[in-house]
Each structure stands twice: as structure tokens, then as C-alpha cells.
Coordinates of C-alpha atoms in Angstrom, one line a residue:
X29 CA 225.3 -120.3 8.0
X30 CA 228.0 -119.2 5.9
X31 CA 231.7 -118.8 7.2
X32 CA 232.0 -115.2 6.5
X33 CA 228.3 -114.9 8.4
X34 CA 229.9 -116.2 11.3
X35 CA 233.1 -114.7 11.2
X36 CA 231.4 -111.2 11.7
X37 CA 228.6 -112.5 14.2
X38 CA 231.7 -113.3 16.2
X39 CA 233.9 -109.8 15.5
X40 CA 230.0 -108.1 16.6
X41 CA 230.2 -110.4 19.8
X42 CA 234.1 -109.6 20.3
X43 CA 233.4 -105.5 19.8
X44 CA 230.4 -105.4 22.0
X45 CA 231.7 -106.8 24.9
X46 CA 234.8 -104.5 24.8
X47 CA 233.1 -101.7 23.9
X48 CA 230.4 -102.0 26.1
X49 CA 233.1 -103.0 29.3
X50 CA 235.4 -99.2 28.0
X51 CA 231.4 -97.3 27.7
X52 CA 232.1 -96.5 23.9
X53 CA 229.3 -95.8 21.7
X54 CA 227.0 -97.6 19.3
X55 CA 228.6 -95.7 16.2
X56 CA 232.3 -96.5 17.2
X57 CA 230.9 -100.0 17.9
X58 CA 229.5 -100.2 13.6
X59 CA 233.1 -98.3 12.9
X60 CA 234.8 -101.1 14.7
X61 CA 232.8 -104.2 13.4
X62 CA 232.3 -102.9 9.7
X63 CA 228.8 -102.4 10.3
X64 CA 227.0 -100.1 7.7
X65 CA 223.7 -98.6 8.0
X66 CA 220.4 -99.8 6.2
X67 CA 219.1 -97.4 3.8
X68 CA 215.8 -96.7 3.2
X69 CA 214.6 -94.8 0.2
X70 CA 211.4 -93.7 -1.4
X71 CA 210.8 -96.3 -5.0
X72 CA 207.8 -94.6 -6.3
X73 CA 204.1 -93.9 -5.3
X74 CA 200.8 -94.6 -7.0
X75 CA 197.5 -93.2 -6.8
X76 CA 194.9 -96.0 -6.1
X77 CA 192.1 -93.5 -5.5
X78 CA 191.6 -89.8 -6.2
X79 CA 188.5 -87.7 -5.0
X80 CA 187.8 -84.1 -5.2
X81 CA 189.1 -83.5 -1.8
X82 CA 192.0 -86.4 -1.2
X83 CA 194.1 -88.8 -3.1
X84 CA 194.7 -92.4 -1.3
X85 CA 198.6 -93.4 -2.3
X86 CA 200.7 -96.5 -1.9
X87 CA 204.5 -95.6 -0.9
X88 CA 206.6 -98.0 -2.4
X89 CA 209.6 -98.0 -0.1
X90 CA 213.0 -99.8 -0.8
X91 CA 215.2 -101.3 1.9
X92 CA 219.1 -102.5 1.5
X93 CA 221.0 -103.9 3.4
X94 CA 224.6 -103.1 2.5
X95 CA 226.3 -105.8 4.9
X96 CA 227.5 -109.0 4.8
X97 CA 225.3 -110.5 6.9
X98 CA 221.3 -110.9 7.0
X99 CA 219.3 -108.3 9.3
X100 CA 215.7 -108.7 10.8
X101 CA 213.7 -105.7 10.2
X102 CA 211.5 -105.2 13.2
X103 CA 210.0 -102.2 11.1
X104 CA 210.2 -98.6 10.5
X105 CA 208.8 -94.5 11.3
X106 CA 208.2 -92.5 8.3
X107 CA 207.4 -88.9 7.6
X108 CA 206.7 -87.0 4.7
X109 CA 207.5 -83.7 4.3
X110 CA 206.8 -80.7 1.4
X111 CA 208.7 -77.7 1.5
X112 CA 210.2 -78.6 5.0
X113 CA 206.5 -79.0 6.2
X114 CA 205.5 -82.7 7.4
X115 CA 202.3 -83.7 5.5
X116 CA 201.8 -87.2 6.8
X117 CA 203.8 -89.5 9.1
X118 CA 203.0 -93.3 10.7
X119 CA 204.5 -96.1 11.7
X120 CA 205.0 -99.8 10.4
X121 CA 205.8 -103.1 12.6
X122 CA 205.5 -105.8 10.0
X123 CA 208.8 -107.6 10.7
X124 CA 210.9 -109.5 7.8
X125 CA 214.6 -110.7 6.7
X126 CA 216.8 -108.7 4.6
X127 CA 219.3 -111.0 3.0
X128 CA 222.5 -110.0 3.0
X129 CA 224.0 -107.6 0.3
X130 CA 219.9 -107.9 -0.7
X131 CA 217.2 -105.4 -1.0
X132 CA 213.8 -105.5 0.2
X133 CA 210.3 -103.6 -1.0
X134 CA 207.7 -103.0 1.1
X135 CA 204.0 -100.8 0.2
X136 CA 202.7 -98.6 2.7
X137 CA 199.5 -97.0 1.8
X138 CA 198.9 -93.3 3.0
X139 CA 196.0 -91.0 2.5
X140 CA 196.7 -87.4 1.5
X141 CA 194.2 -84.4 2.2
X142 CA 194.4 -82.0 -0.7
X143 CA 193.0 -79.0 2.0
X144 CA 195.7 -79.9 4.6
X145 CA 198.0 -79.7 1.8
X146 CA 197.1 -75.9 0.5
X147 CA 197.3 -74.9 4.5
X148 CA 200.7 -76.5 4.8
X149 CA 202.4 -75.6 1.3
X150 CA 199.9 -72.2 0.6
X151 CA 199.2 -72.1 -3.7
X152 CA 200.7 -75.6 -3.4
X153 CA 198.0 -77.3 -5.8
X154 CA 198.0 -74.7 -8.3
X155 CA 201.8 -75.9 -9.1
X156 CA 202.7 -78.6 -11.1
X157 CA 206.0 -79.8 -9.1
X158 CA 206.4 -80.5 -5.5
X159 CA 209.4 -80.9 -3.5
X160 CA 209.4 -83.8 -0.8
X161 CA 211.5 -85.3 1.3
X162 CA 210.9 -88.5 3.2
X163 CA 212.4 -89.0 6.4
X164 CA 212.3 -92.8 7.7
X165 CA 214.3 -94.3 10.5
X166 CA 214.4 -98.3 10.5
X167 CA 214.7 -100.7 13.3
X168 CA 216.9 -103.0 12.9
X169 CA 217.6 -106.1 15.0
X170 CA 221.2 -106.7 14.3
X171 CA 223.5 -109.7 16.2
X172 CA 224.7 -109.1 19.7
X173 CA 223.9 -105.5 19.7
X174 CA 219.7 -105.8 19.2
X175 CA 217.3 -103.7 18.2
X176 CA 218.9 -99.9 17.1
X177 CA 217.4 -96.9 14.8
X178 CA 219.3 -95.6 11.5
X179 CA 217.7 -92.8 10.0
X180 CA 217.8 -92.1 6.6
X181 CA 216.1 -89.0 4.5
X182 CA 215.7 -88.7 0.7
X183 CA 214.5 -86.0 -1.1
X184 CA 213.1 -85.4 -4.9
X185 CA 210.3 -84.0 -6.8
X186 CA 207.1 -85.6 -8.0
X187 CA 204.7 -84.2 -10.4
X188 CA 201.2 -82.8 -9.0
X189 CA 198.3 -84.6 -10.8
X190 CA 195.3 -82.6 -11.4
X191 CA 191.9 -83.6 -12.3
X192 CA 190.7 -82.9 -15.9
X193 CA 188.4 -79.9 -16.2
X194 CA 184.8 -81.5 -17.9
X195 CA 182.4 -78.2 -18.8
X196 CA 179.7 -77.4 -20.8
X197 CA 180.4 -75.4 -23.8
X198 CA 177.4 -75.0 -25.4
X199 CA 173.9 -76.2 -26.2
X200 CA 173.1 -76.1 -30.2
X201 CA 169.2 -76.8 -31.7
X202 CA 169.4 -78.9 -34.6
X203 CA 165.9 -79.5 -34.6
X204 CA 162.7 -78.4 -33.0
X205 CA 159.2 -79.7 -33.1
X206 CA 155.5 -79.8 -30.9
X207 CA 156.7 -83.0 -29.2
X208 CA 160.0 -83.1 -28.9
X209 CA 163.9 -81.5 -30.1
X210 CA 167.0 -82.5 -31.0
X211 CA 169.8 -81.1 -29.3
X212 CA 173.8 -81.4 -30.1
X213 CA 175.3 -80.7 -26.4
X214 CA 179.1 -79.5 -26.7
X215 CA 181.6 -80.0 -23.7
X216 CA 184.8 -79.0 -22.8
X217 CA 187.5 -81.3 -21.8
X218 CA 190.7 -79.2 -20.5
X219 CA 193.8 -81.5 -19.2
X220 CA 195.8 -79.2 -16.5
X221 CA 198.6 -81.4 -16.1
X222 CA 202.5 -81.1 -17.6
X223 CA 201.8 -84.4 -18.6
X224 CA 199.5 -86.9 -21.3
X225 CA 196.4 -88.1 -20.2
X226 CA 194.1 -90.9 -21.7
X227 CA 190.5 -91.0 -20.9
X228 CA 188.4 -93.1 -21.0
X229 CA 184.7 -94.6 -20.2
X230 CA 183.2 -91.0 -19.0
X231 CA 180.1 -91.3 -17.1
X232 CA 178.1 -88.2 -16.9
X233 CA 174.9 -86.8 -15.9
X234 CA 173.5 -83.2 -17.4
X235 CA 170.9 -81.7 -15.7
X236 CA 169.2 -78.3 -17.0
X237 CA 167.4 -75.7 -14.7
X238 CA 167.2 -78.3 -12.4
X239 CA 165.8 -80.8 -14.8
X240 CA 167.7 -84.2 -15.9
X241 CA 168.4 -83.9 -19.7
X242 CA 171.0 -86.8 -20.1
X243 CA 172.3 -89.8 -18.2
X244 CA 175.0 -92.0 -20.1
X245 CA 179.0 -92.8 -20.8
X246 CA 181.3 -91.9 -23.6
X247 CA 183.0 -95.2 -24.2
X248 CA 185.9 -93.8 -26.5
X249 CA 189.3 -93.0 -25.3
X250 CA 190.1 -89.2 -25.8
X251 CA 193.7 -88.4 -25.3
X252 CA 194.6 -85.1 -24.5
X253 CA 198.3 -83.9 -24.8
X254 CA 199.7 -81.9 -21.6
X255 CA 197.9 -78.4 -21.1
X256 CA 195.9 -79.0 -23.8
X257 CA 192.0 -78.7 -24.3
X258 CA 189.1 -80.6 -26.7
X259 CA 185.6 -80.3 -27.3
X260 CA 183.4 -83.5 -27.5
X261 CA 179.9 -83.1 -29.1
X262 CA 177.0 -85.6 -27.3
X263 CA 173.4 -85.9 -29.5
X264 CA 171.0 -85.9 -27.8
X265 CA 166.6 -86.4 -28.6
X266 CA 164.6 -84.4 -26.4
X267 CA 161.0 -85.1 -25.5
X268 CA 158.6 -82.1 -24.4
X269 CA 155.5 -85.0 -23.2
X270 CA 158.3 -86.5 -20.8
X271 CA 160.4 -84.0 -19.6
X272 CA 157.7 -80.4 -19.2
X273 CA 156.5 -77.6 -21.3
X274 CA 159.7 -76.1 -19.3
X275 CA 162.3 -77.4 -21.5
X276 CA 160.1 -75.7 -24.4
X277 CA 160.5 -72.3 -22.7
X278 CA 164.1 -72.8 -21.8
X279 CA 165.1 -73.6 -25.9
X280 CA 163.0 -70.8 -26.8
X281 CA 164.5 -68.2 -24.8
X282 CA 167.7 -66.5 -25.7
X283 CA 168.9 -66.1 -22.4
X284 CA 171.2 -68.8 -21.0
X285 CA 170.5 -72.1 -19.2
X286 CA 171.8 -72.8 -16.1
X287 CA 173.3 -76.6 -15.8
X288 CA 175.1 -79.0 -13.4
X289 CA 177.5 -81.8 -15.3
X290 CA 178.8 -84.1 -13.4
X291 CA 179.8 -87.9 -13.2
X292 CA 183.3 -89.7 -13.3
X293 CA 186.0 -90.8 -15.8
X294 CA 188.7 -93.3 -16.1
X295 CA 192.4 -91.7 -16.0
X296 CA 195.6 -93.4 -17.2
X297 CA 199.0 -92.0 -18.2
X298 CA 202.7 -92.8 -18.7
X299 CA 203.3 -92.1 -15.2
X300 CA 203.8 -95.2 -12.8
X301 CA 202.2 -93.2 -10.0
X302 CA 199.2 -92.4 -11.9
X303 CA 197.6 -95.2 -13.9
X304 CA 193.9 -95.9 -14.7
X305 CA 192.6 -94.5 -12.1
X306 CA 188.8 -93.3 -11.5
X307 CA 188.4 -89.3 -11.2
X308 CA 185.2 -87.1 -10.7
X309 CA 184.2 -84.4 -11.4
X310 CA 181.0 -81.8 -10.6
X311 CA 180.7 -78.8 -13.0
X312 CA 178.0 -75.8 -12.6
X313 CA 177.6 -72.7 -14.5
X314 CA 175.6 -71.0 -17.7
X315 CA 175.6 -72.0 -20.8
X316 CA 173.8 -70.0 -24.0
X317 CA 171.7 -71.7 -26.6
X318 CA 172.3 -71.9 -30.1
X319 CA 169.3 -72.2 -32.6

């Protein structure tokens, strides 16, 4: 072990026996031996899986150790909090060795409940910015004195990711026979976010008044700038024999078709927190037809 390591294991030894003898506290006792606290603050987070109704995220949480001597972490509490409201807390015990003067990173994964969310932070997912703050309070096991609690909080802002908006815009006939039509199906793809998103390897599945028109992936990458919206056109060869004299009708009529799209999409950005990650989505409504 080092000199200097020694030197202040001994002043810790020295100050807690006389300060423990006089009754003074554990602060006075760090004030006297030089001892400063651990910080713990909040690196980054990333989403490793996003549904419709939660988002699973990996904390990224840093840990230095500002003194000259190593400390064993025994572990740490942790809340999160938006708008002064606590979202999610836990606990970690995985013990390790911060070296001294070093800096440790460690990953906790969280899941976060978009409803619990809106009932904590009301309107909170129609914003794009959130305030947090993350509260955590280490255990440290230091020399002579043991095992002692230094809170820490650290507050900032991360952006709200939102799920692209897939609709249907519009169904067009190019082409209409006794056996069969060709279609041109038109959807919308709207990006909600302040930010660029990329996607990518769109899986879908377009049912019409209850019937299944379409089952297949757009492999091409369509990049979307932030707020903004584009229109992808899908071919598609229609077959009366296969799918019912129904879809005849439904082409023929002038009133609109009701349809379900739905499927999933790859999702990358420039953001560390949100990169190529799986999204669905499930969209219903009424679209006309265009002959």
C-alpha cells in the first residue's frame, strides 16, 4: 500500500478514536481527517426497449471517489424524480473498489410506465423536455469508521422520445379488372420528436374492413428531420378469387374504407439514449379511395 495510503488510514484511526472518546460527529470526523464525500451522478440513459405503454432504460451512473485513498462500495439507493414527483426508485448491493482519485461506472436498468408517468407529471408526454433529478445516496465502507451514507442529487433535462406516427393516407386504383386490381396504398409517416430520426426495416400489416390486404417490410431507411412528416407509396396486386367479391364492392364504392395498420419499425438517432431501437405501432381509422 502506498505511503500516503497509510498515512491517512492512520490520521482516520487517530481521529476516530478521539472523536468517538469527546462524542463528535461523523461530519466533523471527514472535516478532521480530510475525508470528502463520493459523488454520484447521472452519465446518461439508453432506451433498450420501447412499447406503446413503457420504455425499459439502462441508467448509466458515475461514481468518484475524490480521496486519496481507495473505498469499497457496498452499493447504493436511488430515486428518480420529475417535476419534484419520484417516478421510480430501487436499490443496488453489487459491491466493488473505487481506486483512489478514480471513477467508477456502473448500469442499472429501470423500467418506466408511460401511464404512471402522465398521472405523476399531468400533459407530461405531450412535452418534449423533462426535468429530472436523481437522488442517490451511496454506502461507502471507508477505514476505521465503516460503512456510512453520502447523499448526493443531480438534476438536468432529457429529451422526451416519441414514437413515430405510421397512418394511412390514402388508397389510389391504378388498375381494375374481373379477377383482380392494382392498388398504390399511400402512408403517412409523421416524426413528433425535436430531434432526427432514421427508420428503418418497417414491418407492417394492412388489413381492410376486416380483411388482410398486405403483410410485408419496407427495407429502406427513411430519415425524417425533427417535426417533420413524409408520405411513402407501397404497390400492391390485388386478387378478387383469393381475397372475396368484398374487396370488389369496397373499391367500387365511393364511401371510405375502414383499415387497421399496424406492425413495428427500427428507430435510430444521434441521441446516445435513443439508438436502433424497435418501436410499434397500431393505427385505425378511414381512408377514401381514389379511382
Amino acid at each position: 500500500m502506498p505511503i500516503r495510503s497509510l498515512k491517512v488510514i492512520q490520521i482516520l484511526l487517530f481521529v476516530a478514536i478521539i472523536f468517538v472518546a469527546t462524542g463528535c460527529s461523523l461530519n466533523e470526523v471527514k472535516k478532521a481527517a480530510g475525508i470528502k464525500n463520493p459523488s454520484v451522478s447521472l452519465e446518461g440513459m439508453q432506451i433498450t426497449d420501447l412499447t406503446m405503454e413503457s420504455a425499459d432504460l439502462a441508467l448509466r451512473l458515475t461514481i468518484d471517489n475524490p480521496n486519496p485513498i481507495p473505498i469499497n462500495l457496498a452499493g447504493f439507493d436511488y430515486a428518480l424524480l420529475f417535476d419534484g414527483k419520484q417516478l421510480l426508485a430501487g436499490k443496488k448491493r453489487d459491491q466493488f473498489k473505487i481506486d483512489a482519485k478514480g471513477v467508477n461506472t456502473v448500469t442499472v436498468p429501470v423500467s418506466l410506465n408511460f401511464a404512471d408517468l402522465k398521472a405523476l407529471y399531468q400533459g407530461a408526454t405531450d412535452q418534449d423536455t423533462l426535468n429530472y433529478e436523481l437522488q442517490t445516496t451511496a454506502l461507502v465502507d471507508l477505514p476505521v469508521i465503516g460503512v456510512k451514507k453520502f447523499p448526493a442529487t443531480q438534476k438536468g433535462q432529457f429529451p422526451v422520445p416519441k414514437i413515430p406516427e405510421v397512418s394511412l393516407a390514402g388508397v389510389n386504383v391504378k388498375k381494375m379488372g374481373l379477377s383482380g386490381a392494382e392498388v398504390v396504398i399511400s402512408a403517412n409517416i409523421k416524426n413528433p420528436n425535436t430531434f432526427g430520426i432514421d427508420v428503418s426495416q418497417l414491418a407492417y400489416q394492412l388489413s381492410i374492413n376486416g380483411v388482410q390486404w398486405a403483410e410485408s417490410t419496407v427495407s429502406e431507411t427513411i430519415k425524417l428531420a425533427e417535426k417533420a412528416e413524409t408520405q411513402i407509396n407501397i404497390p400492391l396486386k390485388l386478387n378478387f378469387m383469393e381475397m372475396g367479391s368484398s374487396l370488389y364492392s369496397a373499391l367500387m364504392k365511393s364511401k371510405g374504407l375502414n383499415y387497421q395498420l399496424k406492425g413495428d419499425m427500427n428507430l435510430d438517432t444521434a441521441l446516445p439514449m435513443l439508438k436502433n431501437v424497435k418501436v410499434p405501432f397500431d393505427k385505425s381509422g378511414v381512408v377514401g379511395v381514389k379511382r
